[in-house]
XYZ file of C-alpha atoms in Angstrom:
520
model
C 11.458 60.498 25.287
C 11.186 63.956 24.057
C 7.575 63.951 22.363
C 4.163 63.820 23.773
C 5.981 64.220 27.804
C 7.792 67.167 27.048
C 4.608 68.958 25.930
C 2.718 67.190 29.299
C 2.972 71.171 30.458
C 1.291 72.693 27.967
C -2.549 73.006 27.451
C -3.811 70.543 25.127
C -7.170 69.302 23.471
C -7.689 65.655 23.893
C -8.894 63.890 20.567
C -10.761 60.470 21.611
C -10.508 58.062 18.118
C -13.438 56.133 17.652
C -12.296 54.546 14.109
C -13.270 57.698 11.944
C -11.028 58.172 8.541
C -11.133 62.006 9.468
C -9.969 61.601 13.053
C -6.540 62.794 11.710
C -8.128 65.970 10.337
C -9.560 66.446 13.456
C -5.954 67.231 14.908
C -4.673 68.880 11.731
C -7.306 71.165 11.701
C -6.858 72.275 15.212
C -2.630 72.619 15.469
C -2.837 74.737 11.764
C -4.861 76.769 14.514
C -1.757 77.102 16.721
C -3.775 74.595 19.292
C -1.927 71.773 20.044
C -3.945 68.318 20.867
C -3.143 64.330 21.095
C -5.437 61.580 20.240
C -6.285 59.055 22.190
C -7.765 55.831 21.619
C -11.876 56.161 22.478
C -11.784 53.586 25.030
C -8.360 55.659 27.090
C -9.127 55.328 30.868
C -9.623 57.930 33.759
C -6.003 57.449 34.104
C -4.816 58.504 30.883
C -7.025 61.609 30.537
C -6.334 62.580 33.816
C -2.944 62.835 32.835
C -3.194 64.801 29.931
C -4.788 67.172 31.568
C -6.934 68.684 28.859
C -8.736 71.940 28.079
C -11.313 70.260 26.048
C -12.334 66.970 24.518
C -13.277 65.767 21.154
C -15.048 62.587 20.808
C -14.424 61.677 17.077
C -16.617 60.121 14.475
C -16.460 56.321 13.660
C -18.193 53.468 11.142
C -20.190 51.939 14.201
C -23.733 52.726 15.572
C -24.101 53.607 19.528
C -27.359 51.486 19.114
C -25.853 48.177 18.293
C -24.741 46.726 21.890
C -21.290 46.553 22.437
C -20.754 50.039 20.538
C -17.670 51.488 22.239
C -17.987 54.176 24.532
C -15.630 56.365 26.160
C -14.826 56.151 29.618
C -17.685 57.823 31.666
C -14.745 60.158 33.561
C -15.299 62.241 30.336
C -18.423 63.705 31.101
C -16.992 64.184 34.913
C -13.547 65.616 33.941
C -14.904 69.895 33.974
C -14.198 70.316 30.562
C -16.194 70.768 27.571
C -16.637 68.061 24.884
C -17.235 68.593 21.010
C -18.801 65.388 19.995
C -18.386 65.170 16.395
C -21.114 62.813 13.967
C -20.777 59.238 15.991
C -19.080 61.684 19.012
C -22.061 63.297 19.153
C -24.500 60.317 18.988
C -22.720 59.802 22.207
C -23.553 62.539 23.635
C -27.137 62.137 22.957
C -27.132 58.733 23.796
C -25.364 58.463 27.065
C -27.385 60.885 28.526
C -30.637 60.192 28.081
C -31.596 60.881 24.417
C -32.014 58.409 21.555
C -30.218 57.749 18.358
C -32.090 55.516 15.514
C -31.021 54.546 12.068
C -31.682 57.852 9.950
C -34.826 57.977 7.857
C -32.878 59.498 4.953
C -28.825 58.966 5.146
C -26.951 61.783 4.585
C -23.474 61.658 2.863
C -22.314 64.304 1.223
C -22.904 68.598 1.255
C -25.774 69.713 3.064
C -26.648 73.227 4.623
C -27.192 74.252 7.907
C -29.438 76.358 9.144
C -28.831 77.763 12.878
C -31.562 78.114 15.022
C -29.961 79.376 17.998
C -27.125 81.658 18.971
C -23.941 79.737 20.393
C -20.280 79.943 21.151
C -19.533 77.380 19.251
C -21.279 79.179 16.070
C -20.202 82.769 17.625
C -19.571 85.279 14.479
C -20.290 82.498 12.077
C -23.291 83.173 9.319
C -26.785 81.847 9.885
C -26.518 79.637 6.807
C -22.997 77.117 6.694
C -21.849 75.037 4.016
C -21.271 71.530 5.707
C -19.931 68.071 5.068
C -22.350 65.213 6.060
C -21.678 61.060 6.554
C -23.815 59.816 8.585
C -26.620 56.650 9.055
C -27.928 57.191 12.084
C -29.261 60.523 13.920
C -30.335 61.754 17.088
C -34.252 61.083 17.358
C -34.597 62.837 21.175
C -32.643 64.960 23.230
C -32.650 64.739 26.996
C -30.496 66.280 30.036
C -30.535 69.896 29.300
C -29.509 69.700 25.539
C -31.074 72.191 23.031
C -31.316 71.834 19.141
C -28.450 74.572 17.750
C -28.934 73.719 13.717
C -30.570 71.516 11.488
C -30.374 70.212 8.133
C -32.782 69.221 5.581
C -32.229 65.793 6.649
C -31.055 66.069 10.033
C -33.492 67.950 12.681
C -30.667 67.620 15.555
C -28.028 68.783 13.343
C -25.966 70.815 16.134
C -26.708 70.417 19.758
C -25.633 71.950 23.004
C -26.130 72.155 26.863
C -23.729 74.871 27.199
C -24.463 74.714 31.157
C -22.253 71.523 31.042
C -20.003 72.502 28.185
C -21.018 69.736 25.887
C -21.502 70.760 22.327
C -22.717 68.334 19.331
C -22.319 68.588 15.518
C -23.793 65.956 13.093
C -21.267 67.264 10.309
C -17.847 67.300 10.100
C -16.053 70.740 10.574
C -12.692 69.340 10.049
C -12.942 68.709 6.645
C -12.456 71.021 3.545
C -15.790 70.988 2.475
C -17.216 72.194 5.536
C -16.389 76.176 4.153
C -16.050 77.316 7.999
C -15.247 74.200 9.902
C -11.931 75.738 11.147
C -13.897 78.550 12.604
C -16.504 76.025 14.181
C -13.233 74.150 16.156
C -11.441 77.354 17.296
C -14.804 78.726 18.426
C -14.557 75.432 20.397
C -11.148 75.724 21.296
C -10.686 79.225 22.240
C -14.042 80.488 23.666
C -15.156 77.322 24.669
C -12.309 75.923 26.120
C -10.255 78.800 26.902
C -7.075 77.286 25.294
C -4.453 80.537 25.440
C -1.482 78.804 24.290
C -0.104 79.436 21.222
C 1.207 75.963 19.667
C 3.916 77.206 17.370
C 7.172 75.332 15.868
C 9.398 77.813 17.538
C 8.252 77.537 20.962
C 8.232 73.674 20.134
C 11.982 74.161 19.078
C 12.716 75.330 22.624
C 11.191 72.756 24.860
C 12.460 69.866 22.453
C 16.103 71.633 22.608
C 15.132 71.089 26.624
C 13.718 68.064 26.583
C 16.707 66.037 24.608
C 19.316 67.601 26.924
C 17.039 66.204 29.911
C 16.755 62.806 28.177
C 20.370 62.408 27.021
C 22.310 64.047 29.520
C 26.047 63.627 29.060
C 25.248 60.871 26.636
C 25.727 60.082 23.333
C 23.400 59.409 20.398
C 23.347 57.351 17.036
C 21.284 58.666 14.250
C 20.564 56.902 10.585
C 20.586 59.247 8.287
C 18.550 58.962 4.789
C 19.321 62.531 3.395
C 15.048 62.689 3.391
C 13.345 65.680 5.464
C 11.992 63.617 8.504
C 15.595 62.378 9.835
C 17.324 65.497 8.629
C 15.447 67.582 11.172
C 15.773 65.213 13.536
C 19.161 65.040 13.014
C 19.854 68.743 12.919
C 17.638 69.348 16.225
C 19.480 67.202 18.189
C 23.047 68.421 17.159
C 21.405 71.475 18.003
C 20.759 70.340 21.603
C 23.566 68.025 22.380
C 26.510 69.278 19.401
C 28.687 66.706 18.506
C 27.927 63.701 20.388
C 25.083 62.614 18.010
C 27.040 60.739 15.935
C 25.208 60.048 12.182
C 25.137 57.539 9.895
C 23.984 57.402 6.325
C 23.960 53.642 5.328
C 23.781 53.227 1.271
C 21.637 50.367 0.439
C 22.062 50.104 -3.506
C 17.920 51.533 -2.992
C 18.706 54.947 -3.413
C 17.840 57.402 -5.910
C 20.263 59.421 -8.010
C 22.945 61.879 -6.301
C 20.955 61.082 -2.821
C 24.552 59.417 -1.400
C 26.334 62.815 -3.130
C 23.566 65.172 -1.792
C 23.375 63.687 1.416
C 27.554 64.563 2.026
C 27.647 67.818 0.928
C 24.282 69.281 2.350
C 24.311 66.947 6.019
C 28.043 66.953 6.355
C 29.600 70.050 5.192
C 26.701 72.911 5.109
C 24.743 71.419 8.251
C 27.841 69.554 9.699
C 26.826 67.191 11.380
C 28.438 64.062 12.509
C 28.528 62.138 9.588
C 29.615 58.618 8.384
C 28.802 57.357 5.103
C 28.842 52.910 4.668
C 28.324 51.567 1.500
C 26.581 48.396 1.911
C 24.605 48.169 -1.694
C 26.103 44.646 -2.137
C 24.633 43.101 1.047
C 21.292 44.657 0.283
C 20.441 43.560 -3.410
C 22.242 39.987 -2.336
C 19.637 39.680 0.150
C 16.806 40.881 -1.994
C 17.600 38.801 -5.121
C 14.400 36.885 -5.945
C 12.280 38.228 -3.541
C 8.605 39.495 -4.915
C 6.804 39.864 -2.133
C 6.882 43.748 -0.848
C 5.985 42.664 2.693
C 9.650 40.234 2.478
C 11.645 42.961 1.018
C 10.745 45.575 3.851
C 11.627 43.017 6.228
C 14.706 42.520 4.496
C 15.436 45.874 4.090
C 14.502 46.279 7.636
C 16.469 43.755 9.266
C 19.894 44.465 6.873
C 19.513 48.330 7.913
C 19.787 47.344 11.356
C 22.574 44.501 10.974
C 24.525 47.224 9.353
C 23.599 50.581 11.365
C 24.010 48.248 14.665
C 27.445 47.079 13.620
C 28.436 50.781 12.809
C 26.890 52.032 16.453
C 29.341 49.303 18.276
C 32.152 51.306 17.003
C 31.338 54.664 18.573
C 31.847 53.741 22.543
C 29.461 54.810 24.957
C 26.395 55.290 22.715
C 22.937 54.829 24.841
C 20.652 56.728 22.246
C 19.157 55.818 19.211
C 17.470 59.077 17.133
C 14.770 57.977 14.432
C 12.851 60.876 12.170
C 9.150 58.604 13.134
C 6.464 61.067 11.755
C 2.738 60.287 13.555
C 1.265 59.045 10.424
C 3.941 56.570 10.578
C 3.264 55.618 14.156
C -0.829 55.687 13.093
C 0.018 53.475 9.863
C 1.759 50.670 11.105
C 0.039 50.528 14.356
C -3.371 50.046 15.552
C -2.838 52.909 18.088
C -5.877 54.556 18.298
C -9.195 53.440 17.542
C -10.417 50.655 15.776
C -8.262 51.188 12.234
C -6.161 48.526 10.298
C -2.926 48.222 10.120
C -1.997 49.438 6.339
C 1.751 47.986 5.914
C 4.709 48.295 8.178
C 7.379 51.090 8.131
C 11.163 49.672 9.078
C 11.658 51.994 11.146
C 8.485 51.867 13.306
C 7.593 49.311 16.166
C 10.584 49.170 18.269
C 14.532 47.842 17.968
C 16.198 44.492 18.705
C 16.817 43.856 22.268
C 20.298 43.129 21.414
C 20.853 46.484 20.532
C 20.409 48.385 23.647
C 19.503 51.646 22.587
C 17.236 53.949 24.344
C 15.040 55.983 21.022
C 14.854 59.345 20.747
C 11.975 60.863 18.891
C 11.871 64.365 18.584
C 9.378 64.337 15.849
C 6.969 61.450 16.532
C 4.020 63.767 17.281
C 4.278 65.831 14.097
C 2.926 66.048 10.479
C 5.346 66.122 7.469
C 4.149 69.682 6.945
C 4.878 70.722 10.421
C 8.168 69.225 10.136
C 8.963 71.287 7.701
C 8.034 74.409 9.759
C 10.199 72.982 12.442
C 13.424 72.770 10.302
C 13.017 76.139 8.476
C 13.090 77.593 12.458
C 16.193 75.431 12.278
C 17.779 76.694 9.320
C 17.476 74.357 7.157
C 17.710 74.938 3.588
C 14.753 75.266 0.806
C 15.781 72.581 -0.990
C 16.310 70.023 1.543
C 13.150 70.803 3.062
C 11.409 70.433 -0.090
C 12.381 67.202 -1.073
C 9.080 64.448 -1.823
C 9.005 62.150 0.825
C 11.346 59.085 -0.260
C 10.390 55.834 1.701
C 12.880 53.990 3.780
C 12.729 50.725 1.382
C 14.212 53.524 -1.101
C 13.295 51.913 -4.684
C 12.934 48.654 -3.469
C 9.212 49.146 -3.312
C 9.308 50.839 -6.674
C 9.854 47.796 -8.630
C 7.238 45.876 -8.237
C 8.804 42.147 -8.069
C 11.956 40.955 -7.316
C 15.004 43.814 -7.117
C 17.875 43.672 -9.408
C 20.407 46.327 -10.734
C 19.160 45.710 -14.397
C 16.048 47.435 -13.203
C 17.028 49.313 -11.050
C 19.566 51.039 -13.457
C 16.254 52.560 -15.614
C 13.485 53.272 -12.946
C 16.470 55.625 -11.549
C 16.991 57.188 -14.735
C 13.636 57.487 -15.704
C 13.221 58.663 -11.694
C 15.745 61.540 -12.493
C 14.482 62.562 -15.726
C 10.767 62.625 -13.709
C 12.738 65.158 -10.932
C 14.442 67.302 -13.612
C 11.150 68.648 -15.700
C 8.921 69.274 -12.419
C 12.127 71.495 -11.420
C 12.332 72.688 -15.198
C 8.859 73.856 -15.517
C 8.116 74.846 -11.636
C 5.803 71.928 -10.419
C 7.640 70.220 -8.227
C 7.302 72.350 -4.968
C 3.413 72.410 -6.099
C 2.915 68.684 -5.569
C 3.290 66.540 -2.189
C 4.977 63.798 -3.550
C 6.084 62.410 -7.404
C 8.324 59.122 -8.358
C 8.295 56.532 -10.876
C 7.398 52.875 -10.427
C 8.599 50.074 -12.744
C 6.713 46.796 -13.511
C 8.802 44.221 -14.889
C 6.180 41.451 -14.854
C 4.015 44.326 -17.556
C 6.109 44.336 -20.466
C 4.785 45.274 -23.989
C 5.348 45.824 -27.193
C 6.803 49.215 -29.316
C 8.048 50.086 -32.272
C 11.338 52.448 -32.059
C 13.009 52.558 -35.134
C 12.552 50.507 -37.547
C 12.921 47.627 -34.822
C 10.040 46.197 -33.017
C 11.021 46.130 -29.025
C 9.402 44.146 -25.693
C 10.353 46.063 -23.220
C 9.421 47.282 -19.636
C 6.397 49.887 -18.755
C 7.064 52.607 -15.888
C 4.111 53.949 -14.024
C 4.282 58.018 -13.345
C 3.094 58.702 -10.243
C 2.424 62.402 -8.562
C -0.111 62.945 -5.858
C -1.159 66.189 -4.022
C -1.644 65.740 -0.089
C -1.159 67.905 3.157
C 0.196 64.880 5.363
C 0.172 61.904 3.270
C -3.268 60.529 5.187
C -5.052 61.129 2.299
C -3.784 61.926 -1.507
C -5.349 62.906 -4.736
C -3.420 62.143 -8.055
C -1.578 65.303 -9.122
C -2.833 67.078 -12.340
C -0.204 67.901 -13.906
C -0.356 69.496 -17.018
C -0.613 67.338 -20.284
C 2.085 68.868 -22.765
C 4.461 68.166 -19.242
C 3.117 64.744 -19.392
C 3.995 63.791 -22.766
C 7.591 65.487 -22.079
C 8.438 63.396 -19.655
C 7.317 60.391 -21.443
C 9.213 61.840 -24.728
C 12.459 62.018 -22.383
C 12.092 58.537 -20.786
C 11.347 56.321 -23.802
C 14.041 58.299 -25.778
C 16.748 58.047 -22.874
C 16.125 55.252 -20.998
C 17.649 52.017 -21.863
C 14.354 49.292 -21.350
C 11.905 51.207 -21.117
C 8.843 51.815 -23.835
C 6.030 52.331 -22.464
C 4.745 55.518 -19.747
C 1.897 55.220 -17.869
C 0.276 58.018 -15.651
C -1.074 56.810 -12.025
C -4.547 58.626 -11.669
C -5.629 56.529 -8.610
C -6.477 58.472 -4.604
C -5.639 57.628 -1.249
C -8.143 55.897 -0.343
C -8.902 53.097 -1.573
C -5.373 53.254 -3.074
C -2.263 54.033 -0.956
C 0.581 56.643 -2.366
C 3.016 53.958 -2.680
C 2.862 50.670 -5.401
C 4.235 48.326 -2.636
């Protein structure tokens, strides 16, 4: 499939997950830097790394402690590979403790901002001030270091804050550089990157546009491919780079389920069909959809429902088109990461319908141009297409649609007003300029809340809708949008005057984590 193999080529940094919540940062941090890496879980064999033929390693942080027995490790072929290793807070406990040093509960646990003080001049630290800014989170800490390692930087807290043996090309940081509140923890990992490990290539979404342009032709060959089309970003691009490799014989279908928000049927003609023009065939199938849904509460039921009708329905439309072998699905990593324990030792969140694999009756080989990208990067990708502004812009829509927006059983009476509530939501961040400042906002209704008002003269029961609006840079992690309060109370003016039901506004001021974007 065109993702991770087609890049096989290409230089790489090699991310080894041992369970930390910032191991996706880790790889963030590094591709905004042009320097493309994969993750792997911590416990990958020779094999695999062998294979991926890296220029460097990062061993990532993670909840356990390398003195409790049965702490994972990584495969000892790391530290026999040639290439240098940036063990990062647990990574670098690792590194100490593999090789002769010792690691001990912390006297004083450090969580939080701390400053470092460098000691010693190093490549990893190379043009970087004496004094840094840095992000600790950490219980344990290195008590001894052995096997040619030398203290870099402490903290007030932490004596063996940064270590190196640079003879080796094994480098050690306590803190976390790939967070924001390390000031200069980009600089830290393209020190590592680029003087450390020599990584030349530039990662960038328009050389990425030309080997996955290659790497579909190789992969389909004279066939043809199926693609479910949502109208959202992720299988637009996918959509559009494929045409763009193969023309024609991708072959699109944009199923309605009766879940969709207003004008995304309308929108998804006129901007995928006629001003992309691609392939398309639109099926209504909103009846089968809500029939299967009525009386179902539980969100985990409705996205298999939702999951299974979509592919009743899409499979049924793909047995029409003759000689289809490919199936092309807009799966983002965070998708893959979310609904599978891929990596290191992380929990399974909720599923995504359109992650984890097809039906074997269908047949269909995938075809995932995009399954090793960020939403963000995406975006880059399909502006080198040509996609417009406004497509590319769009919040992220999930593929339950509004299913898992109404928190309880589905039905048109509610779905009616969390659409038109929904709509009025879209049309003042447009009006007063904040919707291309926030990641993702939508409205969520809870029938089972309802509450009394007073409109009129007449005293009403009626249902409560949850505002919710979150800023994010890949949807790993969210904090709940600001928005402005006058805005606020605008949209709450709008909804309880115009929306049939509907009484009560609430404002969703809740992060990811502990809470997810999503209600459901």
């Amino acid at each position: 499939m065109p993702d991770a193999a087609s890049l096989r080529a290409a230089e790489k940094i090699l991310i080894l997950d041992f369970g930390s919540q910032y191991t996706q940062l880790i790889a963030r941090r590094l591709r905004e830097l042009e320097v493309y890496c994969e993750i792997l879980p911590y416990k990958a064999t020779r094999a695999q790394i062998e294979a991926a033929r890296p220029a460097g390693i990062v061993l990532s942080g993670g909840p356990d402690s390398v003195h409790r027995a049965g702490s994972p490790r990584p495969d000892p072929y790391v530290f026999e590979a040639g290439v240098p290793v940036l063990g990062i807070c647990y990574g670098m406990q690792i590194l100490v403790a593999m090789h002769g040093g010792e690691v001990l509960p912390a006297k004083r646990r450090e969580y939080g901002f701390a400053e470092l003080e460098l000691l010693a001049d190093s490549p990893l630290f190379a043009d970087l001030p004496r004094k840094l800014q840095v992000w600790m989170s950490h219980g344990d800490g290195a008590e001894r270091l052995d096997n040619g390692f030398r203290v870099v930087g402490r903290t007030g807290s932490a004596p063996f804050a940064a270590i190196s043996d640079e003879a080796k090309g094994w480098y050690g940081v306590q803190f976390h550089p790939e967070v924001v509140h390390t000031t200069l923890g980009s600089r830290v990992l393209e020190n590592f990157a680029r003087r450390i490990c020599r990584f030349e290539d530039r990662w960038t979404m328009s050389s990425l546009l030309e080997t996955q342009i290659a790497a579909i032709r190789a992969q389909v060959g004279d066939g043809k491919v199926v693609c479910a089309l949502s109208g959202g970003v992720d299988s637009s691009v996918a959509a559009a780079l494929i045409s763009r490799a193969i023309g024609p014989r991708l072959h699109c279908i944009f199923v309605d389920t009766g879940l969709l928000r207003h004008g995304d049927r309308q929108r998804a003609e006129q901007v995928l069909g006629r001003e992309l023009k691609l392939n398309l065939k639109v099926v209504d199938a909103s009846k089968l959809f809500l029939g299967r849904l009525k009386g179902v509460a539980d969100p985990e039921k409705k996205r298999k429902i939702i999951g299974k009708a979509f592919i009743e329905v899409f499979d049924k439309e793909a047995r029409r088109i003759k000689g289809v072998d490919f199936l092309a699905q807009g799966t983002l990593y965070p998708d893959v990461i979310e609904s599978v324990s891929v990596h290191g030792p992380s929990a399974v969140i909720k599923s995504h319908h359109n992650v984890g694999g097809l039906p074997k009756k269908m047949k269909l080989k995938l075809v995932e141009p995009l399954r090793m990208l960020f939403k963000d990067e995406v975006r880059k990708l399909g502006r080198e297409i040509g996609i417009s502004a406004e497509l590319l812009g769009a919040h992220p829509f999930p593929g339950p649609g509004l299913a898992i927006r109404v928190l309880g059983a589905v039905s048109p009476e509610l779905l009616k007003p969390l659409r038109e509530a929904d709509l009025i939501l879209r049309e003042e961040l447009r009006a007063s300029g904040w919707y291309d400042k926030v990641w993702q906002s939508f409205v969520v209704i809870l029938p089972s809340v309802r509450s009394v008002g007073v409109m009129g003269d007449e005293r009403t029961y009626e249902n409560t809708v949850v505002i919710r609006s979150v800023d994010s840079r890949d949807g790993m992690t969210a904090d709940w949008s600001r928005l402005p309060h006058d805005l606020l109370a605008k949209i709450s003016s709008r909804i309880v005057g115009e929306v049939k039901g509907v009484n009560r506004v609430a404002y969703d001021v809740s992060s990811k984590p502990p809470a997810t974007i999503e209600w459901e």
